[in-house]
mmCIF file of C-alpha atoms in Angstrom:
data_model
loop_
_atom_site.group_PDB
_atom_site.id
_atom_site.type_symbol
_atom_site.label_atom_id
_atom_site.label_comp_id
_atom_site.label_asym_id
_atom_site.label_seq_id
_atom_site.Cartn_x
_atom_site.Cartn_y
_atom_site.Cartn_z
ATOM 1 C CA MET A 7 17.643 -4.767 -35.229
ATOM 2 C CA VAL A 8 19.959 -5.639 -32.066
ATOM 3 C CA ILE A 9 19.722 -6.948 -28.470
ATOM 4 C CA PHE A 10 22.552 -5.763 -26.623
ATOM 5 C CA ILE A 11 23.803 -7.807 -23.552
ATOM 6 C CA GLU A 12 24.936 -6.004 -20.731
ATOM 7 C CA ARG A 13 24.847 -8.499 -17.810
ATOM 8 C CA VAL A 14 24.676 -12.131 -17.494
ATOM 9 C CA GLY A 15 23.909 -14.459 -14.487
ATOM 10 C CA PRO A 16 25.079 -18.249 -14.075
ATOM 11 C CA LEU A 17 24.448 -19.167 -17.670
ATOM 12 C CA ALA A 18 22.365 -17.938 -20.636
ATOM 13 C CA THR A 19 22.064 -19.810 -23.870
ATOM 14 C CA ILE A 20 20.330 -19.537 -27.625
ATOM 15 C CA GLN A 21 17.968 -22.268 -27.713
ATOM 16 C CA ASP A 22 15.175 -23.118 -30.274
ATOM 17 C CA LEU A 23 13.625 -26.598 -30.365
ATOM 18 C CA GLY A 24 16.823 -28.049 -31.533
ATOM 19 C CA ARG A 25 18.566 -30.195 -34.217
ATOM 20 C CA PRO A 26 16.740 -33.566 -34.526
ATOM 21 C CA GLY A 27 18.346 -36.147 -37.117
ATOM 22 C CA TRP A 28 22.122 -36.005 -36.486
ATOM 23 C CA PHE A 29 22.178 -39.166 -34.259
ATOM 24 C CA ASP A 30 23.908 -41.116 -36.930
ATOM 25 C CA SER A 31 26.516 -38.241 -36.750
ATOM 26 C CA GLY A 32 27.108 -38.242 -32.984
ATOM 27 C CA VAL A 33 25.024 -35.383 -32.508
ATOM 28 C CA GLY A 34 22.221 -34.869 -30.273
ATOM 29 C CA PRO A 35 19.294 -32.640 -30.685
ATOM 30 C CA ALA A 36 20.000 -30.137 -27.687
ATOM 31 C CA GLY A 37 17.254 -27.359 -27.891
ATOM 32 C CA ALA A 38 15.459 -25.665 -24.824
ATOM 33 C CA ALA A 39 15.318 -27.503 -21.747
ATOM 34 C CA ASP A 40 11.754 -26.591 -21.334
ATOM 35 C CA ARG A 41 10.391 -26.795 -24.703
ATOM 36 C CA ALA A 42 6.860 -25.720 -23.389
ATOM 37 C CA SER A 43 8.089 -22.525 -21.923
ATOM 38 C CA LEU A 44 9.831 -21.464 -25.240
ATOM 39 C CA ARG A 45 6.766 -22.255 -27.291
ATOM 40 C CA LEU A 46 4.754 -20.264 -25.063
ATOM 41 C CA ALA A 47 7.225 -17.226 -25.251
ATOM 42 C CA ASN A 48 7.252 -17.473 -29.057
ATOM 43 C CA ARG A 49 3.243 -17.816 -29.349
ATOM 44 C CA LEU A 50 3.174 -14.682 -27.007
ATOM 45 C CA VAL A 51 5.199 -12.519 -29.244
ATOM 46 C CA GLY A 52 3.571 -14.091 -32.553
ATOM 47 C CA ASN A 53 6.514 -16.217 -33.485
ATOM 48 C CA PRO A 54 6.492 -19.583 -35.063
ATOM 49 C CA GLU A 55 7.049 -22.017 -31.964
ATOM 50 C CA ASP A 56 10.493 -22.883 -33.230
ATOM 51 C CA HIS A 57 12.044 -19.652 -33.314
ATOM 52 C CA ALA A 58 15.085 -19.179 -31.147
ATOM 53 C CA GLY A 59 15.123 -17.368 -27.866
ATOM 54 C CA ILE A 60 17.283 -16.968 -24.846
ATOM 55 C CA GLU A 61 17.308 -19.624 -22.117
ATOM 56 C CA VAL A 62 18.406 -18.340 -18.659
ATOM 57 C CA LEU A 63 19.640 -20.122 -15.839
ATOM 58 C CA LEU A 64 18.063 -18.597 -12.544
ATOM 59 C CA GLY A 65 17.926 -15.229 -13.793
ATOM 60 C CA GLY A 66 20.164 -12.405 -13.844
ATOM 61 C CA LEU A 67 20.221 -11.545 -17.389
ATOM 62 C CA VAL A 68 20.021 -7.832 -18.479
ATOM 63 C CA VAL A 69 19.356 -6.862 -22.265
ATOM 64 C CA ARG A 70 19.043 -3.583 -24.029
ATOM 65 C CA THR A 71 17.610 -2.990 -27.469
ATOM 66 C CA ASP A 72 18.287 -0.464 -30.228
ATOM 67 C CA ALA A 73 14.693 -0.467 -31.656
ATOM 68 C CA HIS A 74 11.131 -1.001 -30.759
ATOM 69 C CA VAL A 75 10.923 -4.742 -29.899
ATOM 70 C CA THR A 76 8.210 -7.265 -28.699
ATOM 71 C CA VAL A 77 9.450 -9.545 -26.185
ATOM 72 C CA ALA A 78 7.814 -12.161 -23.776
ATOM 73 C CA VAL A 79 9.393 -13.768 -20.422
ATOM 74 C CA THR A 80 8.230 -17.322 -19.581
ATOM 75 C CA GLY A 81 9.505 -20.161 -17.703
ATOM 76 C CA ALA A 82 10.745 -19.843 -14.027
ATOM 77 C CA PRO A 83 9.310 -16.625 -12.854
ATOM 78 C CA ALA A 84 12.138 -14.508 -12.485
ATOM 79 C CA ALA A 85 11.246 -10.811 -11.436
ATOM 80 C CA ALA A 86 11.531 -8.866 -14.344
ATOM 81 C CA THR A 87 11.717 -4.667 -14.875
ATOM 82 C CA VAL A 88 11.862 -2.649 -17.967
ATOM 83 C CA ASP A 89 14.009 0.577 -17.113
ATOM 84 C CA SER A 90 13.180 -0.323 -13.413
ATOM 85 C CA THR A 91 9.329 -0.601 -13.674
ATOM 86 C CA PRO A 92 7.999 -4.156 -12.585
ATOM 87 C CA VAL A 93 6.374 -6.231 -15.731
ATOM 88 C CA GLY A 94 4.162 -9.105 -15.676
ATOM 89 C CA HIS A 95 5.414 -12.738 -16.071
ATOM 90 C CA ALA A 96 4.476 -14.528 -19.311
ATOM 91 C CA SER A 97 2.866 -11.748 -20.894
ATOM 92 C CA VAL A 98 3.656 -9.213 -23.922
ATOM 93 C CA LEU A 99 6.121 -6.544 -23.351
ATOM 94 C CA GLU A 100 6.736 -3.893 -25.600
ATOM 95 C CA LEU A 101 10.394 -2.554 -25.240
ATOM 96 C CA GLU A 102 11.520 1.022 -27.048
ATOM 97 C CA ALA A 103 14.617 1.892 -28.538
ATOM 98 C CA GLY A 104 17.420 2.295 -25.525
ATOM 99 C CA GLN A 105 15.216 0.593 -22.987
ATOM 100 C CA THR A 106 16.609 -2.187 -20.544
ATOM 101 C CA LEU A 107 14.789 -5.310 -19.780
ATOM 102 C CA ARG A 108 16.375 -6.879 -16.188
ATOM 103 C CA LEU A 109 15.644 -9.941 -14.944
ATOM 104 C CA GLY A 110 16.126 -10.901 -11.184
ATOM 105 C CA MET A 111 16.749 -14.325 -9.581
ATOM 106 C CA ALA A 112 13.777 -16.547 -9.775
ATOM 107 C CA GLY A 113 12.091 -17.551 -6.904
ATOM 108 C CA THR A 114 11.212 -21.213 -8.138
ATOM 109 C CA GLY A 115 12.173 -23.016 -11.114
ATOM 110 C CA LEU A 116 15.392 -23.284 -12.968
ATOM 111 C CA ARG A 117 15.098 -21.973 -16.509
ATOM 112 C CA THR A 118 13.782 -18.632 -17.468
ATOM 113 C CA TYR A 119 12.952 -17.877 -21.528
ATOM 114 C CA ILE A 120 12.847 -14.831 -23.393
ATOM 115 C CA GLY A 121 11.062 -14.681 -26.568
ATOM 116 C CA VAL A 122 11.701 -11.967 -28.818
ATOM 117 C CA ARG A 123 9.556 -11.145 -31.956
ATOM 118 C CA GLY A 124 11.237 -12.213 -35.108
ATOM 119 C CA GLY A 125 13.815 -14.545 -32.977
ATOM 120 C CA ILE A 126 17.307 -14.466 -32.344
ATOM 121 C CA ASP A 127 18.590 -14.584 -35.773
ATOM 122 C CA VAL A 128 22.238 -16.111 -35.401
ATOM 123 C CA PRO A 129 23.864 -18.388 -38.108
ATOM 124 C CA LYS A 130 22.406 -21.932 -37.734
ATOM 125 C CA VAL A 131 24.706 -25.052 -36.978
ATOM 126 C CA LEU A 132 23.312 -28.186 -38.299
ATOM 127 C CA GLY A 133 19.994 -26.672 -39.066
ATOM 128 C CA SER A 134 19.356 -25.276 -35.320
ATOM 129 C CA ARG A 135 20.449 -21.986 -33.445
ATOM 130 C CA SER A 136 20.685 -24.030 -30.228
ATOM 131 C CA ARG A 137 23.635 -24.344 -28.006
ATOM 132 C CA ASP A 138 24.703 -27.957 -27.019
ATOM 133 C CA THR A 139 26.735 -27.663 -23.802
ATOM 134 C CA LEU A 140 27.698 -31.462 -24.070
ATOM 135 C CA SER A 141 29.371 -31.166 -27.446
ATOM 136 C CA GLY A 142 29.985 -27.511 -27.785
ATOM 137 C CA ILE A 143 27.974 -27.206 -30.978
ATOM 138 C CA GLY A 144 26.098 -24.313 -31.386
ATOM 139 C CA PRO A 145 26.403 -20.258 -30.325
ATOM 140 C CA ASP A 146 28.520 -19.254 -27.501
ATOM 141 C CA PRO A 147 26.953 -19.048 -24.212
ATOM 142 C CA LEU A 148 26.118 -15.010 -23.770
ATOM 143 C CA ARG A 149 28.677 -12.793 -22.182
ATOM 144 C CA PRO A 150 28.475 -8.851 -21.447
ATOM 145 C CA GLY A 151 29.100 -7.280 -24.499
ATOM 146 C CA MET A 152 27.632 -9.554 -27.195
ATOM 147 C CA GLN A 153 25.045 -8.281 -29.457
ATOM 148 C CA LEU A 154 22.315 -10.412 -30.943
ATOM 149 C CA PRO A 155 20.617 -9.871 -34.111
ATOM 150 C CA VAL A 156 16.906 -10.092 -34.143
ATOM 151 C CA GLY A 157 15.342 -11.581 -37.415
ATOM 152 C CA PRO A 158 12.424 -9.918 -39.225
ATOM 153 C CA PRO A 159 9.086 -10.119 -37.786
ATOM 154 C CA PRO A 160 6.732 -12.525 -38.875
ATOM 155 C CA ARG A 161 3.676 -11.799 -40.696
ATOM 156 C CA THR A 162 1.533 -13.180 -37.603
ATOM 157 C CA PHE A 163 0.591 -11.144 -34.422
ATOM 158 C CA PRO A 164 0.335 -11.980 -30.880
ATOM 159 C CA THR A 165 -3.316 -13.081 -30.190
ATOM 160 C CA VAL A 166 -3.023 -13.065 -26.209
ATOM 161 C CA GLU A 167 -1.391 -9.989 -23.687
ATOM 162 C CA PHE A 168 -0.552 -12.774 -21.023
ATOM 163 C CA ALA A 169 -0.706 -16.398 -20.195
ATOM 164 C CA PRO A 170 -1.702 -18.113 -16.685
ATOM 165 C CA VAL A 171 1.045 -19.818 -15.336
ATOM 166 C CA PRO A 172 0.367 -22.661 -12.839
ATOM 167 C CA VAL A 173 1.902 -23.047 -9.489
ATOM 168 C CA PRO A 174 4.481 -25.941 -9.168
ATOM 169 C CA PRO A 175 3.602 -28.533 -6.768
ATOM 170 C CA GLU A 176 5.733 -29.024 -3.579
ATOM 171 C CA VAL A 177 6.504 -32.844 -4.952
ATOM 172 C CA LEU A 178 6.540 -33.022 -8.645
ATOM 173 C CA VAL A 179 4.832 -36.368 -10.126
ATOM 174 C CA VAL A 180 6.271 -37.452 -13.726
ATOM 175 C CA ARG A 181 4.925 -40.337 -15.598
ATOM 176 C CA ALA A 182 7.317 -43.281 -16.618
ATOM 177 C CA ARG A 183 7.242 -46.120 -18.789
ATOM 178 C CA PRO A 184 9.798 -49.234 -18.275
ATOM 179 C CA GLY A 185 12.929 -49.221 -19.881
ATOM 180 C CA PRO A 186 14.719 -51.598 -22.187
ATOM 181 C CA ARG A 187 16.778 -52.940 -19.275
ATOM 182 C CA GLU A 188 14.371 -52.878 -16.463
ATOM 183 C CA ASP A 189 15.105 -56.716 -16.322
ATOM 184 C CA TRP A 190 18.763 -55.492 -15.013
ATOM 185 C CA PHE A 191 17.379 -54.862 -11.552
ATOM 186 C CA THR A 192 16.395 -56.844 -8.954
ATOM 187 C CA ASP A 193 13.342 -54.661 -8.481
ATOM 188 C CA PRO A 194 12.763 -51.923 -10.996
ATOM 189 C CA ALA A 195 9.500 -51.112 -9.398
ATOM 190 C CA ALA A 196 11.419 -49.649 -6.677
ATOM 191 C CA LEU A 197 11.887 -46.328 -8.619
ATOM 192 C CA PHE A 198 8.114 -45.903 -8.318
ATOM 193 C CA ARG A 199 7.813 -46.270 -4.748
ATOM 194 C CA GLY A 200 8.914 -43.113 -2.163
ATOM 195 C CA SER A 201 10.444 -40.131 -3.504
ATOM 196 C CA TRP A 202 13.458 -38.837 -5.001
ATOM 197 C CA GLN A 203 15.418 -35.488 -4.636
ATOM 198 C CA VAL A 204 17.349 -33.754 -7.166
ATOM 199 C CA SER A 205 20.891 -33.187 -6.408
ATOM 200 C CA SER A 206 23.391 -30.421 -7.081
ATOM 201 C CA GLU A 207 24.801 -32.307 -9.974
ATOM 202 C CA THR A 208 22.162 -31.248 -12.233
ATOM 203 C CA ASP A 209 22.403 -29.316 -15.652
ATOM 204 C CA ARG A 210 21.325 -29.438 -19.463
ATOM 205 C CA VAL A 211 22.678 -32.812 -19.690
ATOM 206 C CA GLY A 212 20.763 -34.487 -16.832
ATOM 207 C CA ALA A 213 19.120 -34.277 -13.666
ATOM 208 C CA ARG A 214 20.721 -36.660 -11.070
ATOM 209 C CA LEU A 215 18.585 -38.115 -8.321
ATOM 210 C CA ASP A 216 18.871 -38.941 -4.424
ATOM 211 C CA ARG A 217 16.954 -41.401 -2.778
ATOM 212 C CA VAL A 218 14.731 -39.830 0.030
ATOM 213 C CA ALA A 219 12.316 -42.175 1.155
ATOM 214 C CA GLY A 220 11.805 -45.786 -0.419
ATOM 215 C CA PRO A 221 14.061 -48.958 -1.512
ATOM 216 C CA PRO A 222 17.303 -48.624 -3.481
ATOM 217 C CA LEU A 223 17.562 -49.503 -6.933
ATOM 218 C CA THR A 224 20.093 -52.716 -7.013
ATOM 219 C CA ARG A 225 21.331 -54.325 -9.886
ATOM 220 C CA SER A 226 20.555 -58.042 -10.650
ATOM 221 C CA ILE A 227 22.874 -58.038 -13.378
ATOM 222 C CA THR A 228 26.095 -56.671 -12.841
ATOM 223 C CA ARG A 229 28.385 -57.268 -15.913
ATOM 224 C CA GLU A 230 29.175 -54.313 -18.420
ATOM 225 C CA LEU A 231 26.789 -52.714 -20.620
ATOM 226 C CA PRO A 232 27.997 -52.152 -24.186
ATOM 227 C CA ALA A 233 27.362 -48.793 -25.170
ATOM 228 C CA GLU A 234 23.571 -48.464 -26.734
ATOM 229 C CA GLY A 235 21.413 -45.334 -27.789
ATOM 230 C CA VAL A 236 19.783 -43.414 -25.235
ATOM 231 C CA ALA A 237 16.669 -40.923 -25.737
ATOM 232 C CA LEU A 238 15.663 -38.068 -24.170
ATOM 233 C CA GLY A 239 13.940 -38.781 -20.657
ATOM 234 C CA SER A 240 15.645 -41.997 -20.256
ATOM 235 C CA VAL A 241 16.214 -42.841 -16.476
ATOM 236 C CA GLN A 242 19.507 -44.242 -16.564
ATOM 237 C CA VAL A 243 21.388 -45.734 -13.277
ATOM 238 C CA PRO A 244 25.100 -45.583 -12.531
ATOM 239 C CA PRO A 245 26.605 -47.972 -10.326
ATOM 240 C CA SER A 246 26.058 -45.443 -7.590
ATOM 241 C CA GLY A 247 22.385 -46.180 -7.953
ATOM 242 C CA GLN A 248 21.581 -42.787 -8.294
ATOM 243 C CA PRO A 249 19.033 -42.269 -11.275
ATOM 244 C CA VAL A 250 19.921 -39.740 -14.029
ATOM 245 C CA VAL A 251 16.955 -38.070 -16.128
ATOM 246 C CA PHE A 252 18.367 -37.409 -19.363
ATOM 247 C CA LEU A 253 17.539 -33.901 -20.549
ATOM 248 C CA ALA A 254 18.193 -31.682 -23.604
ATOM 249 C CA ASP A 255 21.867 -32.209 -23.924
ATOM 250 C CA HIS A 256 21.923 -35.773 -22.995
ATOM 251 C CA PRO A 257 24.536 -37.988 -24.790
ATOM 252 C CA ILE A 258 23.245 -39.967 -27.578
ATOM 253 C CA THR A 259 24.723 -43.309 -26.328
ATOM 254 C CA GLY A 260 25.052 -44.707 -22.444
ATOM 255 C CA GLY A 261 26.899 -47.524 -20.916
ATOM 256 C CA TYR A 262 24.392 -48.115 -17.979
ATOM 257 C CA PRO A 263 21.146 -49.594 -17.978
ATOM 258 C CA VAL A 264 17.885 -47.331 -18.573
ATOM 259 C CA VAL A 265 15.232 -48.606 -15.995
ATOM 260 C CA ALA A 266 12.551 -46.264 -17.227
ATOM 261 C CA VAL A 267 11.985 -43.369 -19.627
ATOM 262 C CA VAL A 268 10.108 -40.475 -18.578
ATOM 263 C CA LEU A 269 7.264 -39.116 -20.923
ATOM 264 C CA ASP A 270 8.270 -36.539 -23.302
ATOM 265 C CA ALA A 271 5.265 -34.551 -22.051
ATOM 266 C CA ASP A 272 6.937 -34.348 -18.602
ATOM 267 C CA VAL A 273 10.665 -34.000 -19.359
ATOM 268 C CA ASP A 274 10.105 -30.170 -19.816
ATOM 269 C CA ARG A 275 8.781 -30.200 -16.066
ATOM 270 C CA VAL A 276 11.804 -32.151 -14.855
ATOM 271 C CA ALA A 277 14.246 -29.516 -16.339
ATOM 272 C CA GLN A 278 12.837 -26.731 -14.155
ATOM 273 C CA LEU A 279 13.577 -29.057 -11.034
ATOM 274 C CA ARG A 280 15.870 -27.050 -8.853
ATOM 275 C CA PRO A 281 18.350 -28.767 -6.297
ATOM 276 C CA GLY A 282 16.773 -30.035 -3.456
ATOM 277 C CA GLU A 283 13.350 -30.249 -4.867
ATOM 278 C CA LEU A 284 11.216 -33.519 -4.703
ATOM 279 C CA LEU A 285 10.223 -35.883 -7.431
ATOM 280 C CA ARG A 286 8.064 -39.058 -7.592
ATOM 281 C CA PHE A 287 7.901 -41.395 -10.498
ATOM 282 C CA ALA A 288 4.330 -42.735 -11.694
ATOM 283 C CA PRO A 289 3.627 -45.532 -14.067
ATOM 284 C CA ASP A 290 2.005 -44.652 -17.275
ATOM 285 C CA ASP A 291 -0.988 -46.823 -17.050
#
């Protein structure tokens, strides 16, 4: 079974849940930026949660299948059609041979996921089928004319036909804990006061934030910081004072102080924020 790529929007990549365990070789985990949405897509089609799917930035993807296949579209709610017929978001879709699935541009959110029963079965690199956009490891980004093989269907079957999706709030509140270098700041708690706005400089590596309301983050220690390990969700503060929340393709080391670390459960939500959207940090009590 093959999925034919007919059109691609701004960016579409193959992602699973990443390749942990390679930090000592200089390779980060990568994987889906919004892991919860990929897991949901896989559950809807009856896959194990770690099967590879397609991560689509903003929408615009058009795919066709050469055989019957079960798919689900989750994450950012891009309007989807099968042969021009509108279909539901976060629901089980049955495509027959020759049918075309089209994604419009998402009205909210940043990343849409397509789960395919059997998973996208491209070769693994270091144990994962994920594309790491920072290092260039993993399968190439999708382009028109590509053919993606689909793996054998699992023995499990879908148990639900659709999943309710909550409406995102106007201002996202994410929980964070003090980082290893909070003492490098005059007032590290300033991060938790007021609000921040996602800048246009956001990608799978990280989301840069601009201050909207509240005090700036100022350093009390200004000397150079030797490169040290950084984790998913680290809030690193460069000299500009604009925090960067590290996402799936983050570097494994950084040379700027980390003032806080976003809880793992909230990183997926940050990955769905568009430039211009608002965010507030809340201490994890």
